[in-house]
Amino acid sequence: MSKDETLGEALRRQGITRRGFLKFCAATASMMALPPSMVPAIAAALEKAMRPSVIWLSFQECTGCTESLTRSHSPTVEGLIFDTISLDYHHTLQAASGSAAEAAREAAMQENYGKYILVVDGSIPTANPGYSTIAGISNSSMLKETAKGAAAIVAVGTCAAFGGIPKARPNPTGAVAVADLIKDKPIINVPGCPPIPVVITGVLAHFLTFGTIPELDALGRPMAFYGQSIHDRCYRRPFYDKGLFANTFDDEGAKKGWCLYKLGCKGPTTYNACATTKWNEGTSFPIEAGHPCLGCSEPDFWDGGGFYKALSMPTEDITRAAVYAIGAGAAAGVALGAMNRVKQGRAEKTHQKVTINDLEKVTGDD
Amino acid sequence: MPHMTSAPELSVATAEVLTCNVQPLLHEVRHALARLLDDGGRTVIDLRSLPLAPGEEQQLLDELGQGEVYARLHALGPTEIIETRYPGVWVVVHFNSSDEVIGKFIEVCDIPDLLRSQQEDIQAGLEQLQAQLPAVTN
């Protein structure tokens, strides 16, 4: 697809019929979590959409976000959306490296100045710029330089959106989020560890379709995907409402698929689309597989006081997210909190610490 | 160590309490069908946007059943369009070219748009037929 060609023209040139295009639009609307009644508007907008240039920068990250996107089933509607952007720089995916890669980035910046989308995954170290560099350029310098000509920035993954795991205590690199350094550009946070692939492409599709950034919540996340809590959209919610909980991972409640709240589920304080969009081609999501939600799309989820501690238990550090916890189930949460505290006190009294010596003794007996 | 010859039997019970969203959804379909009769208004429900427990989507589809029409399109991967046992209520399932589901909708209308030949495609077909005709021998 050339830069002067609209998406409609490009699809027709590839032999895709109008019927195929309408199917593409229906799936795209579903992907963007827009009502099906929007399909005609999406069709009209996509027909005229031009191919945007995308520069993707990876900083302190594990490449899980790129994996999430590229390992999504293909070829797909997401794939088609991805084909319709011009990915001009992505140092994990591109063949060029070193100065040749940087030249490609600079060329894309110059050619599309003011119009390109900057996608960032990974947090940025501020304690010492030498902690993470690309072609000798510090992450911070590269971000600031590339952000200057961007139309909008998409911070993909919890590291780029909120600092993520690199920012976890004691944050040795002084990791910060994109929004901590860039103040003069629209930033769309797409957190998750990793984010759901269709959420990443859904945001790009929105920009491609409407040329604007989607409606965002207070944490800069698109409302279409992060507008409701996991808890509110969870198919196990009726168990919570009936007070039916799994207390351990192998009790009757766990086997019957009851609510995982007491096992530390962060669903009530976590805003993401996992419960409806799901993972692995819509197969399931962590709670459906029997594991509590870790709250990976929330700020400081790593320091939230323990993945397996129920939300209303006192933790060392109550995160920003936990402040607006519970909501609908406040009364039940308070009761549970009291129960948890009693249990916790009992457990602390009977708890015996296991030392290295104890472990060595067991090993020695074998 | 004893050699394991077969997989251990796992006792996994299915959920006793479901989201109970199937019945409200069927009511929504009923209202949509009444509206279709009343003023011809079409309704599309995106099944991907609704929280359903494992098995509930199948329960919903079983309740709707299958009627007289089954169509399979081939446009950017297959699409199945099934009229349910309730005329005017259609289930539309889009697949990608690897046969993975990329969208699932209930459409309440006289005929889903995708089944109609589209103006642009008719125009392209006409041009193709005109170009083809000189090569056709009697």
PDB file of C-alpha atoms in Angstrom, chain B:
ATOM      1  CA  MET B   1       8.196 -45.617  39.769  1.00  0.00           C
ATOM      2  CA  PRO B   2       4.974 -47.179  38.397  1.00  0.00           C
ATOM      3  CA  HIS B   3       4.434 -46.599  34.726  1.00  0.00           C
ATOM      4  CA  MET B   4       1.363 -44.525  34.050  1.00  0.00           C
ATOM      5  CA  THR B   5      -0.660 -46.037  31.234  1.00  0.00           C
ATOM      6  CA  SER B   6      -3.572 -43.627  31.096  1.00  0.00           C
ATOM      7  CA  ALA B   7      -4.333 -40.079  32.127  1.00  0.00           C
ATOM      8  CA  PRO B   8      -5.660 -39.740  35.679  1.00  0.00           C
ATOM      9  CA  GLU B   9      -9.363 -39.103  35.908  1.00  0.00           C
ATOM     10  CA  LEU B  10     -10.102 -35.548  36.902  1.00  0.00           C
ATOM     11  CA  SER B  11     -13.330 -34.646  38.555  1.00  0.00           C
ATOM     12  CA  VAL B  12     -14.136 -31.123  37.452  1.00  0.00           C
ATOM     13  CA  ALA B  13     -17.653 -30.001  38.133  1.00  0.00           C
ATOM     14  CA  THR B  14     -19.283 -27.400  35.942  1.00  0.00           C
ATOM     15  CA  ALA B  15     -20.426 -24.153  37.468  1.00  0.00           C
ATOM     16  CA  GLU B  16     -23.754 -24.405  39.271  1.00  0.00           C
ATOM     17  CA  VAL B  17     -24.526 -20.707  39.034  1.00  0.00           C
ATOM     18  CA  LEU B  18     -24.147 -18.997  35.693  1.00  0.00           C
ATOM     19  CA  THR B  19     -24.259 -15.351  34.696  1.00  0.00           C
ATOM     20  CA  CYS B  20     -27.952 -15.847  33.923  1.00  0.00           C
ATOM     21  CA  ASN B  21     -27.482 -13.617  30.893  1.00  0.00           C
ATOM     22  CA  VAL B  22     -29.064 -16.056  28.435  1.00  0.00           C
ATOM     23  CA  GLN B  23     -32.653 -15.245  29.290  1.00  0.00           C
ATOM     24  CA  PRO B  24     -32.206 -11.435  29.231  1.00  0.00           C
ATOM     25  CA  LEU B  25     -30.478 -11.807  25.861  1.00  0.00           C
ATOM     26  CA  LEU B  26     -33.408 -13.796  24.512  1.00  0.00           C
ATOM     27  CA  HIS B  27     -35.738 -11.069  25.771  1.00  0.00           C
ATOM     28  CA  GLU B  28     -33.596  -8.502  23.945  1.00  0.00           C
ATOM     29  CA  VAL B  29     -33.956 -10.572  20.785  1.00  0.00           C
ATOM     30  CA  ARG B  30     -37.729 -10.741  21.339  1.00  0.00           C
ATOM     31  CA  HIS B  31     -37.947  -6.938  21.638  1.00  0.00           C
ATOM     32  CA  ALA B  32     -35.763  -6.538  18.535  1.00  0.00           C
ATOM     33  CA  LEU B  33     -37.982  -8.897  16.564  1.00  0.00           C
ATOM     34  CA  ALA B  34     -41.095  -6.958  17.602  1.00  0.00           C
ATOM     35  CA  ARG B  35     -39.353  -3.741  16.498  1.00  0.00           C
ATOM     36  CA  LEU B  36     -38.464  -5.282  13.141  1.00  0.00           C
ATOM     37  CA  LEU B  37     -42.132  -6.044  12.560  1.00  0.00           C
ATOM     38  CA  ASP B  38     -43.220  -2.675  13.839  1.00  0.00           C
ATOM     39  CA  ASP B  39     -40.973  -0.247  11.939  1.00  0.00           C
ATOM     40  CA  GLY B  40     -38.457  -2.404  10.064  1.00  0.00           C
ATOM     41  CA  GLY B  41     -35.645  -1.395  12.474  1.00  0.00           C
ATOM     42  CA  ARG B  42     -32.625  -3.696  12.416  1.00  0.00           C
ATOM     43  CA  THR B  43     -30.695  -4.792  15.509  1.00  0.00           C
ATOM     44  CA  VAL B  44     -27.219  -6.262  15.781  1.00  0.00           C
ATOM     45  CA  ILE B  45     -25.924  -7.746  19.054  1.00  0.00           C
ATOM     46  CA  ASP B  46     -22.177  -8.313  19.360  1.00  0.00           C
ATOM     47  CA  LEU B  47     -21.770 -11.504  21.387  1.00  0.00           C
ATOM     48  CA  ARG B  48     -18.107 -10.744  22.067  1.00  0.00           C
ATOM     49  CA  SER B  49     -18.989  -7.769  24.234  1.00  0.00           C
ATOM     50  CA  LEU B  50     -21.096  -9.744  26.717  1.00  0.00           C
ATOM     51  CA  PRO B  51     -19.946 -11.661  29.778  1.00  0.00           C
ATOM     52  CA  LEU B  52     -21.068 -15.255  29.365  1.00  0.00           C
ATOM     53  CA  ALA B  53     -19.950 -18.244  31.429  1.00  0.00           C
ATOM     54  CA  PRO B  54     -18.415 -21.244  29.653  1.00  0.00           C
ATOM     55  CA  GLY B  55     -21.290 -23.094  28.000  1.00  0.00           C
ATOM     56  CA  GLU B  56     -23.735 -20.186  28.103  1.00  0.00           C
ATOM     57  CA  GLU B  57     -23.058 -19.038  24.550  1.00  0.00           C
ATOM     58  CA  GLN B  58     -23.787 -22.560  23.339  1.00  0.00           C
ATOM     59  CA  GLN B  59     -26.938 -22.588  25.468  1.00  0.00           C
ATOM     60  CA  LEU B  60     -28.031 -19.353  23.787  1.00  0.00           C
ATOM     61  CA  LEU B  61     -27.318 -20.728  20.306  1.00  0.00           C
ATOM     62  CA  ASP B  62     -29.123 -23.978  21.170  1.00  0.00           C
ATOM     63  CA  GLU B  63     -32.156 -21.989  22.300  1.00  0.00           C
ATOM     64  CA  LEU B  64     -32.171 -20.095  19.004  1.00  0.00           C
ATOM     65  CA  GLY B  65     -31.743 -23.311  17.041  1.00  0.00           C
ATOM     66  CA  GLN B  66     -31.443 -23.562  13.274  1.00  0.00           C
ATOM     67  CA  GLY B  67     -34.051 -22.623  10.701  1.00  0.00           C
ATOM     68  CA  GLU B  68     -34.354 -22.871   6.944  1.00  0.00           C
ATOM     69  CA  VAL B  69     -31.315 -20.920   5.752  1.00  0.00           C
ATOM     70  CA  TYR B  70     -27.654 -21.761   6.102  1.00  0.00           C
ATOM     71  CA  ALA B  71     -25.160 -19.777   4.017  1.00  0.00           C
ATOM     72  CA  ARG B  72     -21.399 -19.845   3.945  1.00  0.00           C
ATOM     73  CA  LEU B  73     -19.576 -16.899   2.381  1.00  0.00           C
ATOM     74  CA  HIS B  74     -15.957 -16.706   1.336  1.00  0.00           C
ATOM     75  CA  ALA B  75     -14.870 -13.105   1.761  1.00  0.00           C
ATOM     76  CA  LEU B  76     -11.659 -12.480   3.729  1.00  0.00           C
ATOM     77  CA  GLY B  77     -12.090 -15.962   5.202  1.00  0.00           C
ATOM     78  CA  PRO B  78     -15.383 -17.795   5.676  1.00  0.00           C
ATOM     79  CA  THR B  79     -18.533 -16.383   7.252  1.00  0.00           C
ATOM     80  CA  GLU B  80     -21.456 -18.523   8.381  1.00  0.00           C
ATOM     81  CA  ILE B  81     -24.908 -16.971   8.249  1.00  0.00           C
ATOM     82  CA  ILE B  82     -27.619 -19.046   9.830  1.00  0.00           C
ATOM     83  CA  GLU B  83     -31.271 -18.191  10.158  1.00  0.00           C
ATOM     84  CA  THR B  84     -32.441 -19.458  13.520  1.00  0.00           C
ATOM     85  CA  ARG B  85     -35.702 -21.264  14.136  1.00  0.00           C
ATOM     86  CA  TYR B  86     -37.177 -17.783  14.635  1.00  0.00           C
ATOM     87  CA  PRO B  87     -37.440 -16.165  11.163  1.00  0.00           C
ATOM     88  CA  GLY B  88     -35.756 -12.765  11.172  1.00  0.00           C
ATOM     89  CA  VAL B  89     -33.211 -13.797  13.808  1.00  0.00           C
ATOM     90  CA  TRP B  90     -29.837 -14.644  12.281  1.00  0.00           C
ATOM     91  CA  VAL B  91     -26.543 -15.805  13.756  1.00  0.00           C
ATOM     92  CA  VAL B  92     -23.542 -14.437  11.852  1.00  0.00           C
ATOM     93  CA  VAL B  93     -20.098 -15.856  12.602  1.00  0.00           C
ATOM     94  CA  HIS B  94     -16.993 -14.437  10.930  1.00  0.00           C
ATOM     95  CA  PHE B  95     -13.842 -16.533  10.638  1.00  0.00           C
ATOM     96  CA  ASN B  96     -10.393 -15.535   9.434  1.00  0.00           C
ATOM     97  CA  SER B  97      -8.565 -17.543   6.802  1.00  0.00           C
ATOM     98  CA  SER B  98      -7.227 -19.849   9.538  1.00  0.00           C
ATOM     99  CA  ASP B  99     -10.829 -20.670  10.505  1.00  0.00           C
ATOM    100  CA  GLU B 100     -10.568 -18.830  13.822  1.00  0.00           C
ATOM    101  CA  VAL B 101     -13.611 -16.901  14.982  1.00  0.00           C
ATOM    102  CA  ILE B 102     -13.093 -13.131  14.682  1.00  0.00           C
ATOM    103  CA  GLY B 103     -16.644 -11.980  15.309  1.00  0.00           C
ATOM    104  CA  LYS B 104     -19.988 -13.409  16.383  1.00  0.00           C
ATOM    105  CA  PHE B 105     -23.250 -11.499  16.087  1.00  0.00           C
ATOM    106  CA  ILE B 106     -26.984 -11.971  16.403  1.00  0.00           C
ATOM    107  CA  GLU B 107     -28.678  -9.946  13.691  1.00  0.00           C
ATOM    108  CA  VAL B 108     -32.384  -9.255  13.774  1.00  0.00           C
ATOM    109  CA  CYS B 109     -33.399  -8.243  10.227  1.00  0.00           C
ATOM    110  CA  ASP B 110     -35.106  -9.595   7.120  1.00  0.00           C
ATOM    111  CA  ILE B 111     -31.748 -10.405   5.524  1.00  0.00           C
ATOM    112  CA  PRO B 112     -28.195  -9.705   6.778  1.00  0.00           C
ATOM    113  CA  ASP B 113     -26.432  -7.074   4.683  1.00  0.00           C
ATOM    114  CA  LEU B 114     -23.537  -9.368   3.897  1.00  0.00           C
ATOM    115  CA  LEU B 115     -25.833 -11.747   1.999  1.00  0.00           C
ATOM    116  CA  ARG B 116     -26.825  -9.069  -0.498  1.00  0.00           C
ATOM    117  CA  SER B 117     -24.654  -8.453  -3.553  1.00  0.00           C
ATOM    118  CA  GLN B 118     -23.037  -5.063  -3.020  1.00  0.00           C
ATOM    119  CA  GLN B 119     -23.321  -2.245  -5.602  1.00  0.00           C
ATOM    120  CA  GLU B 120     -19.536  -1.946  -6.010  1.00  0.00           C
ATOM    121  CA  ASP B 121     -19.200  -5.702  -6.524  1.00  0.00           C
ATOM    122  CA  ILE B 122     -22.063  -5.748  -9.046  1.00  0.00           C
ATOM    123  CA  GLN B 123     -20.340  -2.944 -10.979  1.00  0.00           C
ATOM    124  CA  ALA B 124     -17.016  -4.827 -10.924  1.00  0.00           C
ATOM    125  CA  GLY B 125     -18.805  -8.016 -12.007  1.00  0.00           C
ATOM    126  CA  LEU B 126     -20.449  -6.222 -14.954  1.00  0.00           C
ATOM    127  CA  GLU B 127     -17.078  -4.893 -16.142  1.00  0.00           C
ATOM    128  CA  GLN B 128     -15.571  -8.338 -15.792  1.00  0.00           C
ATOM    129  CA  LEU B 129     -18.386  -9.951 -17.786  1.00  0.00           C
ATOM    130  CA  GLN B 130     -18.065  -7.350 -20.546  1.00  0.00           C
ATOM    131  CA  ALA B 131     -14.336  -7.979 -20.751  1.00  0.00           C
ATOM    132  CA  GLN B 132     -14.851 -11.723 -20.780  1.00  0.00           C
ATOM    133  CA  LEU B 133     -17.551 -11.820 -23.499  1.00  0.00           C
ATOM    134  CA  PRO B 134     -15.320 -11.461 -26.618  1.00  0.00           C
ATOM    135  CA  ALA B 135     -13.450 -14.586 -25.563  1.00  0.00           C
ATOM    136  CA  VAL B 136     -16.628 -16.661 -25.265  1.00  0.00           C
ATOM    137  CA  THR B 137     -17.206 -18.808 -28.355  1.00  0.00           C
ATOM    138  CA  ASN B 138     -20.570 -20.193 -29.427  1.00  0.00           C
TER     139      ASN B 138
END
